[in-house]
Amino acid sequence: MNRQYLVNFSAIREAEHYFSRKLIIKLTIPTEEKLLVGKEKATAFLSWLENR
């Protein structure tokens, strides 16, 4: 597991599907790297995002 970023919920603009069932997270602020959620955690992340 890689936790390079700690992101505030209000900074998340959208989450889109990415290659191999991963998610790419787009923020309201620019980042140098792509923020990815692995396929193992993608379902739990989307559930958390919807139930917030």
CSV table of N, CA and C in Angstrom, one decimal, residues 8-38:
chain,number,residue,atom,x,y,z
A,8,ASN,N,-7.8,16.1,1.6
A,8,ASN,CA,-9.1,16.5,2.2
A,8,ASN,C,-10.2,16.2,1.2
A,9,PHE,N,-11.4,15.8,1.8
A,9,PHE,CA,-12.5,15.4,1.0
A,9,PHE,C,-13.0,16.6,0.1
A,10,SER,N,-12.9,17.8,0.6
A,10,SER,CA,-13.4,18.9,-0.2
A,10,SER,C,-12.4,19.3,-1.3
A,11,ALA,N,-11.2,18.7,-1.4
A,11,ALA,CA,-10.3,19.0,-2.5
A,11,ALA,C,-10.5,18.0,-3.6
A,12,ILE,N,-11.4,17.0,-3.5
A,12,ILE,CA,-11.6,16.0,-4.5
A,12,ILE,C,-12.6,16.6,-5.5
A,13,ARG,N,-12.3,16.7,-6.8
A,13,ARG,CA,-13.2,17.2,-7.8
A,13,ARG,C,-13.9,16.0,-8.4
A,14,GLU,N,-13.2,15.0,-8.7
A,14,GLU,CA,-13.9,13.8,-9.3
A,14,GLU,C,-12.9,12.6,-9.3
A,15,ALA,N,-13.5,11.4,-9.4
A,15,ALA,CA,-12.8,10.2,-9.5
A,15,ALA,C,-13.3,9.5,-10.8
A,16,GLU,N,-12.3,9.1,-11.7
A,16,GLU,CA,-12.7,8.5,-13.0
A,16,GLU,C,-12.0,7.1,-13.0
A,17,HIS,N,-12.6,6.3,-13.8
A,17,HIS,CA,-12.0,5.0,-14.1
A,17,HIS,C,-10.7,5.2,-14.9
A,18,TYR,N,-9.7,4.4,-14.6
A,18,TYR,CA,-8.4,4.4,-15.2
A,18,TYR,C,-8.1,3.0,-15.7
A,19,PHE,N,-7.0,2.8,-16.3
A,19,PHE,CA,-6.6,1.4,-16.8
A,19,PHE,C,-6.6,0.4,-15.7
A,20,SER,N,-6.9,-0.8,-16.0
A,20,SER,CA,-6.9,-2.0,-15.1
A,20,SER,C,-7.7,-1.8,-13.9
A,21,ARG,N,-8.9,-1.2,-14.0
A,21,ARG,CA,-9.9,-1.0,-12.9
A,21,ARG,C,-9.4,-0.2,-11.8
A,22,LYS,N,-8.4,0.7,-12.1
A,22,LYS,CA,-7.9,1.6,-11.1
A,22,LYS,C,-8.8,2.9,-11.3
A,23,LEU,N,-8.6,3.8,-10.3
A,23,LEU,CA,-9.3,5.1,-10.3
A,23,LEU,C,-8.2,6.2,-10.4
A,24,ILE,N,-8.5,7.2,-11.1
A,24,ILE,CA,-7.6,8.4,-11.1
A,24,ILE,C,-8.4,9.5,-10.4
A,25,ILE,N,-7.8,10.2,-9.4
A,25,ILE,CA,-8.5,11.2,-8.6
A,25,ILE,C,-8.0,12.5,-9.1
A,26,LYS,N,-9.0,13.4,-9.4
A,26,LYS,CA,-8.7,14.7,-9.9
A,26,LYS,C,-9.1,15.7,-8.7
A,27,LEU,N,-8.2,16.6,-8.4
A,27,LEU,CA,-8.3,17.5,-7.3
A,27,LEU,C,-8.6,18.9,-7.8
A,28,THR,N,-9.0,19.7,-6.9
A,28,THR,CA,-9.3,21.2,-7.2
A,28,THR,C,-8.0,21.9,-7.3
A,29,ILE,N,-6.9,21.3,-6.9
A,29,ILE,CA,-5.5,22.0,-7.0
A,29,ILE,C,-4.7,21.1,-7.9
A,30,PRO,N,-3.7,21.7,-8.6
A,30,PRO,CA,-2.9,20.8,-9.5
A,30,PRO,C,-1.9,20.0,-8.7
A,31,THR,N,-1.6,18.8,-9.2
A,31,THR,CA,-0.6,17.9,-8.6
A,31,THR,C,0.4,17.5,-9.7
A,32,GLU,N,1.6,17.3,-9.4
A,32,GLU,CA,2.7,16.9,-10.3
A,32,GLU,C,2.4,15.5,-10.8
A,33,GLU,N,1.9,14.6,-9.9
A,33,GLU,CA,1.7,13.2,-10.2
A,33,GLU,C,0.3,12.9,-10.3
A,34,LYS,N,0.0,11.8,-11.0
A,34,LYS,CA,-1.4,11.3,-11.1
A,34,LYS,C,-1.7,10.6,-9.7
A,35,LEU,N,-2.9,10.9,-9.2
A,35,LEU,CA,-3.3,10.3,-7.9
A,35,LEU,C,-4.1,9.1,-8.3
A,36,LEU,N,-3.6,7.9,-8.0
A,36,LEU,CA,-4.3,6.7,-8.4
A,36,LEU,C,-4.8,5.9,-7.2
A,37,VAL,N,-5.9,5.2,-7.3
A,37,VAL,CA,-6.4,4.3,-6.3
A,37,VAL,C,-6.4,2.9,-7.0
A,38,GLY,N,-5.7,2.0,-6.4
A,38,GLY,CA,-5.6,0.6,-6.9
A,38,GLY,C,-6.9,-0.1,-7.0
